PDB file of C-alpha atoms and ligand atoms in Angstrom:
ATOM      1  CA  MET V   1      -0.051   0.077  -0.014  1.00  0.00           C
ATOM      2  CA  SER V   2       2.038   2.705  -1.266  1.00  0.00           C
ATOM      3  CA  LEU V   3       1.398   6.374  -0.656  1.00  0.00           C
ATOM      4  CA  SER V   4       2.680   7.403  -4.221  1.00  0.00           C
ATOM      5  CA  THR V   5       0.449   9.695  -6.402  1.00  0.00           C
ATOM      6  CA  LEU V   6       2.735   8.283  -9.390  1.00  0.00           C
ATOM      7  CA  ALA V   7       1.050   4.723  -8.830  1.00  0.00           C
ATOM      8  CA  PRO V   8      -2.795   5.811  -9.676  1.00  0.00           C
ATOM      9  CA  GLY V   9      -5.326   3.377  -8.769  1.00  0.00           C
ATOM     10  CA  GLY V  10      -8.167   4.776 -10.920  1.00  0.00           C
ATOM     11  CA  SER V  11      -8.985   7.465 -13.806  1.00  0.00           C
ATOM     12  CA  ILE V  12      -8.975  10.546 -11.719  1.00  0.00           C
ATOM     13  CA  ALA V  13      -5.536   9.898 -10.317  1.00  0.00           C
ATOM     14  CA  GLU V  14      -4.353   8.894 -13.575  1.00  0.00           C
ATOM     15  CA  GLN V  15      -5.405  12.483 -15.072  1.00  0.00           C
ATOM     16  CA  THR V  16      -3.388  13.816 -12.279  1.00  0.00           C
ATOM     17  CA  THR V  17      -0.323  11.936 -12.991  1.00  0.00           C
ATOM     18  CA  HIS V  18      -0.456  12.640 -16.510  1.00  0.00           C
ATOM     19  CA  LEU V  19      -0.661  16.132 -15.468  1.00  0.00           C
ATOM     20  CA  PHE V  20       2.081  16.331 -13.341  1.00  0.00           C
ATOM     21  CA  TRP V  21       4.437  14.673 -15.913  1.00  0.00           C
ATOM     22  CA  TRP V  22       2.962  17.469 -18.508  1.00  0.00           C
ATOM     23  CA  MET V  23       3.919  20.265 -15.913  1.00  0.00           C
ATOM     24  CA  ALA V  24       7.265  18.771 -15.014  1.00  0.00           C
ATOM     25  CA  SER V  25       8.013  18.444 -18.863  1.00  0.00           C
ATOM     26  CA  GLY V  26       6.850  21.993 -19.039  1.00  0.00           C
ATOM     27  CA  ALA V  27       8.736  23.384 -16.413  1.00  0.00           C
ATOM     28  CA  GLY V  28      12.102  21.547 -17.695  1.00  0.00           C
ATOM     29  CA  ILE V  29      11.335  22.918 -21.212  1.00  0.00           C
ATOM     30  CA  VAL V  30      11.063  26.505 -19.601  1.00  0.00           C
ATOM     31  CA  TRP V  31      14.175  25.984 -17.556  1.00  0.00           C
ATOM     32  CA  ILE V  32      16.200  25.439 -20.436  1.00  0.00           C
ATOM     33  CA  LEU V  33      14.694  28.114 -22.755  1.00  0.00           C
ATOM     34  CA  VAL V  34      15.389  30.694 -19.961  1.00  0.00           C
ATOM     35  CA  LEU V  35      18.919  29.343 -19.201  1.00  0.00           C
ATOM     36  CA  GLY V  36      19.700  29.483 -23.146  1.00  0.00           C
ATOM     37  CA  THR V  37      18.243  32.788 -23.482  1.00  0.00           C
ATOM     38  CA  ALA V  38      20.356  34.284 -20.827  1.00  0.00           C
ATOM     39  CA  VAL V  39      23.641  32.939 -22.408  1.00  0.00           C
ATOM     40  CA  VAL V  40      22.706  34.061 -25.793  1.00  0.00           C
ATOM     41  CA  ALA V  41      21.539  37.547 -24.728  1.00  0.00           C
ATOM     42  CA  ALA V  42      24.739  37.734 -22.256  1.00  0.00           C
ATOM     43  CA  ARG V  43      26.825  37.070 -25.395  1.00  0.00           C
ATOM     44  CA  SER V  44      24.872  39.624 -27.916  1.00  0.00           C
ATOM     45  CA  ARG V  45      25.311  42.250 -25.198  1.00  0.00           C
ATOM     46  CA  GLN V  46      28.801  42.063 -25.155  1.00  0.00           C
ATOM     47  CA  ARG V  47      29.060  42.330 -28.956  1.00  0.00           C
ATOM     48  CA  GLY V  48      26.781  45.722 -28.531  1.00  0.00           C
ATOM     49  CA  GLU V  49      23.645  43.927 -30.067  1.00  0.00           C
ATOM     50  CA  ASN V  50      21.244  45.624 -27.675  1.00  0.00           C
ATOM     51  CA  ARG V  51      18.124  45.554 -29.918  1.00  0.00           C
ATOM     52  CA  ARG V  52      18.550  41.687 -30.523  1.00  0.00           C
ATOM     53  CA  VAL V  53      18.765  41.243 -26.921  1.00  0.00           C
ATOM     54  CA  SER V  54      15.591  43.193 -26.165  1.00  0.00           C
ATOM     55  CA  ILE V  55      13.682  41.292 -29.094  1.00  0.00           C
ATOM     56  CA  LEU V  56      14.930  37.861 -27.631  1.00  0.00           C
ATOM     57  CA  LEU V  57      13.944  38.813 -24.057  1.00  0.00           C
ATOM     58  CA  ILE V  58      10.444  40.083 -25.084  1.00  0.00           C
ATOM     59  CA  LEU V  59       9.224  38.211 -28.053  1.00  0.00           C
ATOM     60  CA  GLY V  60      11.141  34.938 -27.413  1.00  0.00           C
ATOM     61  CA  CYS V  61      12.266  32.714 -24.595  1.00  0.00           C
ATOM     62  CA  GLY V  62      12.372  35.446 -21.842  1.00  0.00           C
ATOM     63  CA  ALA V  63       8.843  36.215 -21.823  1.00  0.00           C
ATOM     64  CA  ALA V  64       6.525  35.261 -24.642  1.00  0.00           C
ATOM     65  CA  LEU V  65       7.123  31.520 -24.889  1.00  0.00           C
ATOM     66  CA  PRO V  66       7.109  30.608 -21.106  1.00  0.00           C
ATOM     67  CA  ALA V  67       3.950  32.526 -20.837  1.00  0.00           C
ATOM     68  CA  ILE V  68       2.414  30.358 -23.412  1.00  0.00           C
ATOM     69  CA  ILE V  69       3.766  27.229 -21.826  1.00  0.00           C
ATOM     70  CA  VAL V  70       2.692  28.106 -18.277  1.00  0.00           C
ATOM     71  CA  GLY V  71      -0.520  29.528 -19.349  1.00  0.00           C
ATOM     72  CA  ALA V  72      -1.486  26.141 -21.491  1.00  0.00           C
ATOM     73  CA  LEU V  73      -0.205  24.323 -18.486  1.00  0.00           C
ATOM     74  CA  SER V  74      -2.647  26.166 -16.099  1.00  0.00           C
ATOM     75  CA  VAL V  75      -5.876  26.111 -18.263  1.00  0.00           C
ATOM     76  CA  ALA V  76      -5.074  22.041 -18.304  1.00  0.00           C
ATOM     77  CA  GLY V  77      -4.832  22.178 -14.457  1.00  0.00           C
ATOM     78  CA  LEU V  78      -7.781  24.320 -13.910  1.00  0.00           C
ATOM     79  CA  LYS V  79     -10.124  21.917 -16.220  1.00  0.00           C
ATOM     80  CA  GLN V  80      -8.811  18.956 -14.201  1.00  0.00           C
ATOM     81  CA  VAL V  81      -9.993  20.869 -11.096  1.00  0.00           C
ATOM     82  CA  SER V  82     -13.408  21.428 -12.414  1.00  0.00           C
ATOM     83  CA  ASP V  83     -13.626  17.561 -13.389  1.00  0.00           C
ATOM     84  CA  PHE V  84     -12.580  16.666  -9.779  1.00  0.00           C
ATOM     85  CA  LEU V  85     -15.583  18.747  -8.567  1.00  0.00           C
ATOM     86  CA  THR V  86     -17.894  17.137 -10.846  1.00  0.00           C
ATOM     87  CA  PRO V  87     -20.754  15.140  -9.065  1.00  0.00           C
ATOM     88  CA  GLY V  88     -20.265  11.522  -8.484  1.00  0.00           C
ATOM     89  CA  ASP V  89     -22.727   8.484  -9.430  1.00  0.00           C
ATOM     90  CA  GLY V  90     -24.711   9.317  -6.326  1.00  0.00           C
ATOM     91  CA  ARG V  91     -22.722   7.636  -3.569  1.00  0.00           C
ATOM     92  CA  VAL V  92     -21.880  10.156  -0.895  1.00  0.00           C
ATOM     93  CA  ILE V  93     -19.505   9.311   1.741  1.00  0.00           C
ATOM     94  CA  ARG V  94     -19.061  11.862   4.869  1.00  0.00           C
ATOM     95  CA  VAL V  95     -15.826  11.917   6.513  1.00  0.00           C
ATOM     96  CA  THR V  96     -14.674  14.203   9.240  1.00  0.00           C
ATOM     97  CA  GLY V  97     -11.345  14.825  10.606  1.00  0.00           C
ATOM     98  CA  GLU V  98     -11.326  14.404  14.338  1.00  0.00           C
ATOM     99  CA  ARG V  99      -8.307  14.351  17.020  1.00  0.00           C
ATOM    100  CA  TRP V 100      -6.633  12.252  15.859  1.00  0.00           C
ATOM    101  CA  TRP V 101      -9.158   9.741  13.881  1.00  0.00           C
ATOM    102  CA  TRP V 102     -11.538  10.042  10.932  1.00  0.00           C
ATOM    103  CA  ARG V 103     -15.508   9.729  11.461  1.00  0.00           C
ATOM    104  CA  VAL V 104     -17.109   7.917   8.627  1.00  0.00           C
ATOM    105  CA  ALA V 105     -20.790   7.823   7.552  1.00  0.00           C
ATOM    106  CA  TYR V 106     -22.249   6.333   4.270  1.00  0.00           C
ATOM    107  CA  GLU V 107     -25.238   7.861   2.966  1.00  0.00           C
ATOM    108  CA  THR V 108     -27.943   5.381   1.840  1.00  0.00           C
ATOM    109  CA  PRO V 109     -30.683   5.553  -0.691  1.00  0.00           C
ATOM    110  CA  ASP V 110     -33.357   5.665   2.258  1.00  0.00           C
ATOM    111  CA  GLY V 111     -31.574   8.470   4.056  1.00  0.00           C
ATOM    112  CA  SER V 112     -30.150   6.928   7.002  1.00  0.00           C
ATOM    113  CA  LEU V 113     -26.484   6.671   7.619  1.00  0.00           C
ATOM    114  CA  VAL V 114     -24.130   3.839   8.187  1.00  0.00           C
ATOM    115  CA  ARG V 115     -21.442   4.856  10.613  1.00  0.00           C
ATOM    116  CA  SER V 116     -17.888   3.851  10.971  1.00  0.00           C
ATOM    117  CA  ALA V 117     -14.480   5.178  11.618  1.00  0.00           C
ATOM    118  CA  ASN V 118     -10.818   5.214  10.185  1.00  0.00           C
ATOM    119  CA  GLU V 119     -11.534   2.654   7.269  1.00  0.00           C
ATOM    120  CA  ILE V 120     -13.517   3.677   3.956  1.00  0.00           C
ATOM    121  CA  ARG V 121     -14.587   1.217   1.598  1.00  0.00           C
ATOM    122  CA  MET V 122     -15.791   2.201  -2.013  1.00  0.00           C
ATOM    123  CA  PRO V 123     -17.216   0.529  -4.805  1.00  0.00           C
ATOM    124  CA  ALA V 124     -14.860  -0.135  -7.864  1.00  0.00           C
ATOM    125  CA  GLY V 125     -15.594   1.770 -11.084  1.00  0.00           C
ATOM    126  CA  GLN V 126     -17.979   4.483  -9.445  1.00  0.00           C
ATOM    127  CA  ARG V 127     -17.100   8.270  -9.002  1.00  0.00           C
ATOM    128  CA  VAL V 128     -17.273   8.635  -5.108  1.00  0.00           C
ATOM    129  CA  GLU V 129     -18.585  12.125  -3.818  1.00  0.00           C
ATOM    130  CA  PHE V 130     -16.732  12.774  -0.478  1.00  0.00           C
ATOM    131  CA  GLU V 131     -18.352  15.435   2.068  1.00  0.00           C
ATOM    132  CA  LEU V 132     -15.241  16.522   4.076  1.00  0.00           C
ATOM    133  CA  ARG V 133     -15.503  18.381   7.532  1.00  0.00           C
ATOM    134  CA  SER V 134     -13.657  18.963  10.672  1.00  0.00           C
ATOM    135  CA  THR V 135     -14.580  19.674  14.153  1.00  0.00           C
ATOM    136  CA  ASP V 136     -11.853  21.154  15.706  1.00  0.00           C
ATOM    137  CA  VAL V 137      -8.485  21.942  13.513  1.00  0.00           C
ATOM    138  CA  ILE V 138      -7.969  21.882   9.924  1.00  0.00           C
ATOM    139  CA  HIS V 139      -6.894  18.477   8.547  1.00  0.00           C
ATOM    140  CA  SER V 140      -6.259  17.552   5.169  1.00  0.00           C
ATOM    141  CA  PHE V 141      -8.215  14.440   3.351  1.00  0.00           C
ATOM    142  CA  TRP V 142      -5.541  12.418   0.862  1.00  0.00           C
ATOM    143  CA  ILE V 143      -5.521   9.071  -0.731  1.00  0.00           C
ATOM    144  CA  PRO V 144      -2.338   9.628  -2.924  1.00  0.00           C
ATOM    145  CA  SER V 145      -3.165   6.719  -4.996  1.00  0.00           C
ATOM    146  CA  LEU V 146      -6.839   7.801  -5.886  1.00  0.00           C
ATOM    147  CA  GLY V 147      -6.548  11.665  -6.354  1.00  0.00           C
ATOM    148  CA  GLY V 148      -6.394  14.901  -5.117  1.00  0.00           C
ATOM    149  CA  LYS V 149      -6.050  16.130  -1.624  1.00  0.00           C
ATOM    150  CA  ILE V 150      -8.343  18.784   0.094  1.00  0.00           C
ATOM    151  CA  ASP V 151      -8.247  20.430   3.400  1.00  0.00           C
ATOM    152  CA  MET V 152     -11.032  19.786   5.716  1.00  0.00           C
ATOM    153  CA  ILE V 153     -12.130  22.992   7.403  1.00  0.00           C
ATOM    154  CA  PRO V 154     -14.226  23.627  10.652  1.00  0.00           C
ATOM    155  CA  GLY V 155     -17.446  25.176   9.813  1.00  0.00           C
ATOM    156  CA  HIS V 156     -17.253  24.330   6.027  1.00  0.00           C
ATOM    157  CA  VAL V 157     -18.106  21.467   3.888  1.00  0.00           C
ATOM    158  CA  ASN V 158     -15.416  20.532   1.432  1.00  0.00           C
ATOM    159  CA  ARG V 159     -16.111  18.258  -1.514  1.00  0.00           C
ATOM    160  CA  LEU V 160     -14.077  15.978  -3.434  1.00  0.00           C
ATOM    161  CA  VAL V 161     -14.791  13.362  -6.080  1.00  0.00           C
ATOM    162  CA  LEU V 162     -12.721  10.176  -6.291  1.00  0.00           C
ATOM    163  CA  GLU V 163     -12.857   6.899  -8.228  1.00  0.00           C
ATOM    164  CA  ALA V 164     -10.908   3.577  -7.911  1.00  0.00           C
ATOM    165  CA  ASP V 165     -10.864   1.222 -10.768  1.00  0.00           C
ATOM    166  CA  ARG V 166     -10.532  -2.124  -9.304  1.00  0.00           C
ATOM    167  CA  ALA V 167     -10.619  -3.710  -5.991  1.00  0.00           C
ATOM    168  CA  GLY V 168      -7.781  -3.352  -4.003  1.00  0.00           C
ATOM    169  CA  ARG V 169      -6.179  -1.884  -0.382  1.00  0.00           C
ATOM    170  CA  TYR V 170      -5.039   1.608  -0.282  1.00  0.00           C
ATOM    171  CA  ARG V 171      -3.901   4.047   2.568  1.00  0.00           C
ATOM    172  CA  GLY V 172      -5.163   7.789   3.376  1.00  0.00           C
ATOM    173  CA  VAL V 173      -3.473  10.286   5.394  1.00  0.00           C
ATOM    174  CA  CYS V 174      -4.059  13.518   6.820  1.00  0.00           C
ATOM    175  CA  ALA V 175      -1.907  15.722   5.090  1.00  0.00           C
ATOM    176  CA  GLU V 176      -1.916  18.996   7.146  1.00  0.00           C
ATOM    177  CA  PHE V 177      -0.380  19.607  10.678  1.00  0.00           C
ATOM    178  CA  CYS V 178      -3.119  19.065  13.143  1.00  0.00           C
ATOM    179  CA  GLY V 179      -1.436  18.605  16.543  1.00  0.00           C
ATOM    180  CA  SER V 180       0.792  16.284  18.250  1.00  0.00           C
ATOM    181  CA  SER V 181      -0.543  12.891  16.688  1.00  0.00           C
ATOM    182  CA  HIS V 182      -0.629  14.317  13.160  1.00  0.00           C
ATOM    183  CA  THR V 183       1.100  11.471  11.989  1.00  0.00           C
ATOM    184  CA  LEU V 184      -0.871   8.930  13.678  1.00  0.00           C
ATOM    185  CA  MET V 185      -3.836   9.950  11.641  1.00  0.00           C
ATOM    186  CA  GLU V 186      -4.182   7.540   8.678  1.00  0.00           C
ATOM    187  CA  PHE V 187      -6.751   5.583   7.358  1.00  0.00           C
ATOM    188  CA  ASP V 188      -7.368   2.065   5.320  1.00  0.00           C
ATOM    189  CA  VAL V 189      -9.168   2.386   2.053  1.00  0.00           C
ATOM    190  CA  THR V 190     -10.696  -0.970   0.655  1.00  0.00           C
ATOM    191  CA  VAL V 191     -12.069  -0.868  -2.708  1.00  0.00           C
ATOM    192  CA  MET V 192     -14.603  -3.625  -3.395  1.00  0.00           C
ATOM    193  CA  GLN V 193     -16.632  -4.767  -6.648  1.00  0.00           C
ATOM    194  CA  PRO V 194     -19.749  -3.033  -6.629  1.00  0.00           C
ATOM    195  CA  ALA V 195     -22.024  -5.749  -5.513  1.00  0.00           C
ATOM    196  CA  ALA V 196     -19.950  -7.046  -2.817  1.00  0.00           C
ATOM    197  CA  PHE V 197     -20.024  -3.255  -1.596  1.00  0.00           C
ATOM    198  CA  ASP V 198     -23.501  -3.344  -1.196  1.00  0.00           C
ATOM    199  CA  GLU V 199     -23.595  -6.417   0.642  1.00  0.00           C
ATOM    200  CA  TRP V 200     -20.869  -5.181   3.107  1.00  0.00           C
ATOM    201  CA  LEU V 201     -22.845  -1.818   3.570  1.00  0.00           C
ATOM    202  CA  ALA V 202     -26.244  -3.768   4.338  1.00  0.00           C
ATOM    203  CA  LEU V 203     -24.173  -6.099   6.928  1.00  0.00           C
ATOM    204  CA  GLN V 204     -22.761  -2.624   8.347  1.00  0.00           C
ATOM    205  CA  ALA V 205     -26.060  -1.319   8.844  1.00  0.00           C
ATOM    206  CA  GLN V 206     -27.145  -4.051  11.074  1.00  0.00           C
ATOM    207  CA  ASP V 207     -26.992  -3.724  14.856  1.00  0.00           C
ATOM    208  CA  ALA V 208     -23.836  -5.531  16.496  1.00  0.00           C
ATOM    209  CA  ARG V 209     -23.528  -9.108  16.814  1.00  0.00           C
ATOM    210  CA  ALA V 210     -23.951 -10.379  20.279  1.00  0.00           C
ATOM    211  CA  PRO V 211     -20.908 -11.424  22.067  1.00  0.00           C
ATOM    212  CA  HIS V 212     -19.739 -15.035  21.311  1.00  0.00           C
ATOM    213  CA  GLY V 213     -18.289 -16.978  24.419  1.00  0.00           C
ATOM    214  CA  ALA V 214     -17.825 -16.344  28.179  1.00  0.00           C
ATOM    215  CA  VAL V 215     -14.686 -13.828  27.553  1.00  0.00           C
ATOM    216  CA  ALA V 216     -16.257 -11.861  25.189  1.00  0.00           C
ATOM    217  CA  ARG V 217     -19.815 -11.576  27.529  1.00  0.00           C
ATOM    218  CA  ARG V 218     -17.361 -10.486  30.127  1.00  0.00           C
ATOM    219  CA  GLY V 219     -15.791  -8.122  28.112  1.00  0.00           C
ATOM    220  CA  GLN V 220     -19.189  -6.694  26.938  1.00  0.00           C
ATOM    221  CA  ALA V 221     -20.095  -6.529  30.487  1.00  0.00           C
ATOM    222  CA  LEU V 222     -16.904  -4.609  31.450  1.00  0.00           C
ATOM    223  CA  PHE V 223     -17.160  -2.295  28.577  1.00  0.00           C
ATOM    224  CA  MET V 224     -20.875  -1.349  29.647  1.00  0.00           C
ATOM    225  CA  ASN V 225     -20.097  -0.963  33.265  1.00  0.00           C
ATOM    226  CA  HIS V 226     -16.919   1.268  32.937  1.00  0.00           C
ATOM    227  CA  GLY V 227     -19.142   3.740  30.942  1.00  0.00           C
ATOM    228  CA  CYS V 228     -17.522   3.164  27.514  1.00  0.00           C
ATOM    229  CA  GLY V 229     -20.854   3.763  25.896  1.00  0.00           C
ATOM    230  CA  ALA V 230     -20.879   7.313  26.885  1.00  0.00           C
ATOM    231  CA  CYS V 231     -18.516   8.079  24.080  1.00  0.00           C
ATOM    232  CA  HIS V 232     -18.958   5.072  21.588  1.00  0.00           C
ATOM    233  CA  ARG V 233     -21.716   3.545  20.113  1.00  0.00           C
ATOM    234  CA  VAL V 234     -22.441  -0.103  19.454  1.00  0.00           C
ATOM    235  CA  ALA V 235     -25.574  -0.367  17.684  1.00  0.00           C
ATOM    236  CA  GLY V 236     -28.210  -2.530  19.405  1.00  0.00           C
ATOM    237  CA  THR V 237     -26.632  -2.194  23.033  1.00  0.00           C
ATOM    238  CA  ALA V 238     -27.112   0.565  25.627  1.00  0.00           C
ATOM    239  CA  ALA V 239     -23.864   2.127  24.130  1.00  0.00           C
ATOM    240  CA  ASP V 240     -24.742   5.173  22.204  1.00  0.00           C
ATOM    241  CA  GLY V 241     -21.937   7.740  22.413  1.00  0.00           C
ATOM    242  CA  ARG V 242     -21.289   9.807  19.452  1.00  0.00           C
ATOM    243  CA  ILE V 243     -18.015  11.471  20.836  1.00  0.00           C
ATOM    244  CA  GLY V 244     -15.643   8.811  19.864  1.00  0.00           C
ATOM    245  CA  PRO V 245     -15.445   6.232  17.039  1.00  0.00           C
ATOM    246  CA  ASP V 246     -18.536   4.077  16.128  1.00  0.00           C
ATOM    247  CA  LEU V 247     -17.553   0.442  17.378  1.00  0.00           C
ATOM    248  CA  THR V 248     -20.681  -1.492  16.199  1.00  0.00           C
ATOM    249  CA  HIS V 249     -18.374  -3.373  13.564  1.00  0.00           C
ATOM    250  CA  MET V 250     -15.178  -2.711  14.893  1.00  0.00           C
ATOM    251  CA  GLY V 251     -13.708  -6.267  14.250  1.00  0.00           C
ATOM    252  CA  SER V 252     -14.261  -5.684  10.478  1.00  0.00           C
ATOM    253  CA  ARG V 253     -11.602  -2.814  10.108  1.00  0.00           C
ATOM    254  CA  PRO V 254      -7.927  -3.926   9.349  1.00  0.00           C
ATOM    255  CA  GLY V 255      -6.658  -1.229  11.750  1.00  0.00           C
ATOM    256  CA  ILE V 256      -7.453   0.464  15.427  1.00  0.00           C
ATOM    257  CA  ALA V 257      -6.568   4.055  16.608  1.00  0.00           C
ATOM    258  CA  ALA V 258      -6.899   5.519  12.781  1.00  0.00           C
ATOM    259  CA  ALA V 259      -4.783   2.884  11.480  1.00  0.00           C
ATOM    260  CA  THR V 260      -2.001   2.877  14.098  1.00  0.00           C
ATOM    261  CA  LEU V 261      -2.083  -0.417  15.377  1.00  0.00           C
ATOM    262  CA  PRO V 262      -3.435  -3.834  13.821  1.00  0.00           C
ATOM    263  CA  SER V 263      -7.027  -5.005  14.840  1.00  0.00           C
ATOM    264  CA  ASP V 264      -6.193  -7.646  17.409  1.00  0.00           C
ATOM    265  CA  VAL V 265      -7.289  -8.255  20.924  1.00  0.00           C
ATOM    266  CA  ALA V 266      -3.450  -7.457  22.353  1.00  0.00           C
ATOM    267  CA  SER V 267      -3.438  -4.058  20.684  1.00  0.00           C
ATOM    268  CA  ILE V 268      -7.193  -3.150  21.787  1.00  0.00           C
ATOM    269  CA  ALA V 269      -6.176  -4.191  25.162  1.00  0.00           C
ATOM    270  CA  ALA V 270      -2.958  -2.020  25.213  1.00  0.00           C
ATOM    271  CA  TRP V 271      -5.198   1.143  23.604  1.00  0.00           C
ATOM    272  CA  VAL V 272      -7.793   0.812  26.238  1.00  0.00           C
ATOM    273  CA  ALA V 273      -5.244   0.873  29.220  1.00  0.00           C
ATOM    274  CA  HIS V 274      -3.346   3.758  28.019  1.00  0.00           C
ATOM    275  CA  PRO V 275      -4.467   5.425  24.563  1.00  0.00           C
ATOM    276  CA  ALA V 276      -1.981   8.710  25.247  1.00  0.00           C
ATOM    277  CA  ASP V 277       0.977   6.274  25.105  1.00  0.00           C
ATOM    278  CA  ILE V 278       0.276   5.134  21.730  1.00  0.00           C
ATOM    279  CA  LYS V 279      -1.357   8.474  20.601  1.00  0.00           C
ATOM    280  CA  PRO V 280       0.094  11.513  22.551  1.00  0.00           C
ATOM    281  CA  GLY V 281      -2.876  14.090  22.973  1.00  0.00           C
ATOM    282  CA  ALA V 282      -5.634  11.461  22.335  1.00  0.00           C
ATOM    283  CA  LEU V 283      -8.814  12.389  23.934  1.00  0.00           C
ATOM    284  CA  MET V 284      -9.875   8.943  25.117  1.00  0.00           C
ATOM    285  CA  PRO V 285      -8.927   8.640  28.915  1.00  0.00           C
ATOM    286  CA  ASP V 286      -6.837   6.097  30.732  1.00  0.00           C
ATOM    287  CA  PHE V 287      -8.488   2.895  32.227  1.00  0.00           C
ATOM    288  CA  PRO V 288      -5.702   2.187  34.818  1.00  0.00           C
ATOM    289  CA  MET V 289      -8.065   0.014  37.039  1.00  0.00           C
ATOM    290  CA  LEU V 290      -8.523  -2.419  34.551  1.00  0.00           C
ATOM    291  CA  ASP V 291      -6.513  -5.398  35.156  1.00  0.00           C
ATOM    292  CA  ALA V 292      -4.689  -7.677  32.138  1.00  0.00           C
ATOM    293  CA  GLY V 293      -7.594 -10.282  32.462  1.00  0.00           C
ATOM    294  CA  GLU V 294     -10.454  -7.530  31.934  1.00  0.00           C
ATOM    295  CA  LEU V 295      -8.444  -5.690  29.218  1.00  0.00           C
ATOM    296  CA  VAL V 296      -8.299  -8.824  27.306  1.00  0.00           C
ATOM    297  CA  ALA V 297     -11.822  -9.484  27.770  1.00  0.00           C
ATOM    298  CA  ILE V 298     -12.620  -5.913  26.615  1.00  0.00           C
ATOM    299  CA  GLY V 299     -10.124  -6.626  23.639  1.00  0.00           C
ATOM    300  CA  THR V 300     -12.084  -9.983  22.756  1.00  0.00           C
ATOM    301  CA  TYR V 301     -15.537  -8.379  22.693  1.00  0.00           C
ATOM    302  CA  LEU V 302     -14.401  -5.437  20.446  1.00  0.00           C
ATOM    303  CA  GLU V 303     -12.465  -7.860  18.141  1.00  0.00           C
ATOM    304  CA  GLY V 304     -15.421  -9.735  17.827  1.00  0.00           C
ATOM    305  CA  LEU V 305     -17.763  -7.266  16.412  1.00  0.00           C
ATOM    306  CA  GLU V 306     -17.680  -8.024  12.878  1.00  0.00           C
TER     307      GLU V 306
HETATM  308 CU1  CUA N 401      -5.246  15.779  10.931  1.00  0.00          CU
HETATM  309 CU2  CUA N 401      -3.098  15.994  10.713  1.00  0.00          CU
END
């Protein structure tokens, strides 16, 4: 899962890559023209050919030619920006930058929202429109292999259209310094075949599955008794908090803590015990009162929420 813009995973990113190469070539040509002009002009001046120097500088490579090249590249770039903002195929995903994680909500045809966090799934071959917000500071939403990057600004909704050609995994990052754990603010992107995506979304809309086994049941009881539900939602249970990430299907995501750790029992246990040790400045409090067995039970419960 590279973070390279030069390895495009869809048509929009491909356009950006092409534009990059055109711009790099244009810049190279202008650079060579300007240097060549400087050398020729200096020599002409030594020979006293001042009129020739003026013509060369104004009509030739000093002003006119670079202006034409840069102008053409700017027009091509601006046209592409407007392409990026052309609405998608009706698929809308809302993403909100938080300290330091990603709140995700999928709009569905019946108007309801399917809530998730720190992972984005997209159907292959469809233009998906992202509605981007922030609740605190300016973050920046960027999936380098799929296209452009755009800021997430408090009090303002930005839109970005992205498309992935084929099923696969990608990585997204926050591309704007937003505080002490800015570098620990990433997310996984999973592109699925459209039918598989629809099936997945229907499952995500369902309530959490009941804990399986004695350890997971103990974990659920601890989760409820320690007030985790004040911040986290697990649909179908009493936990209905909206402050932190929605955990209804947490176990189906590839990572936890905004792609900082893998999604397994040990990582969840370590995170719950001391979040700020893993992510400095994280808003989730420590739970030092939980012993190792209790942490494993909570980890087992959450890991099982697929
Ligand atoms: Cu969020 Cu950097």
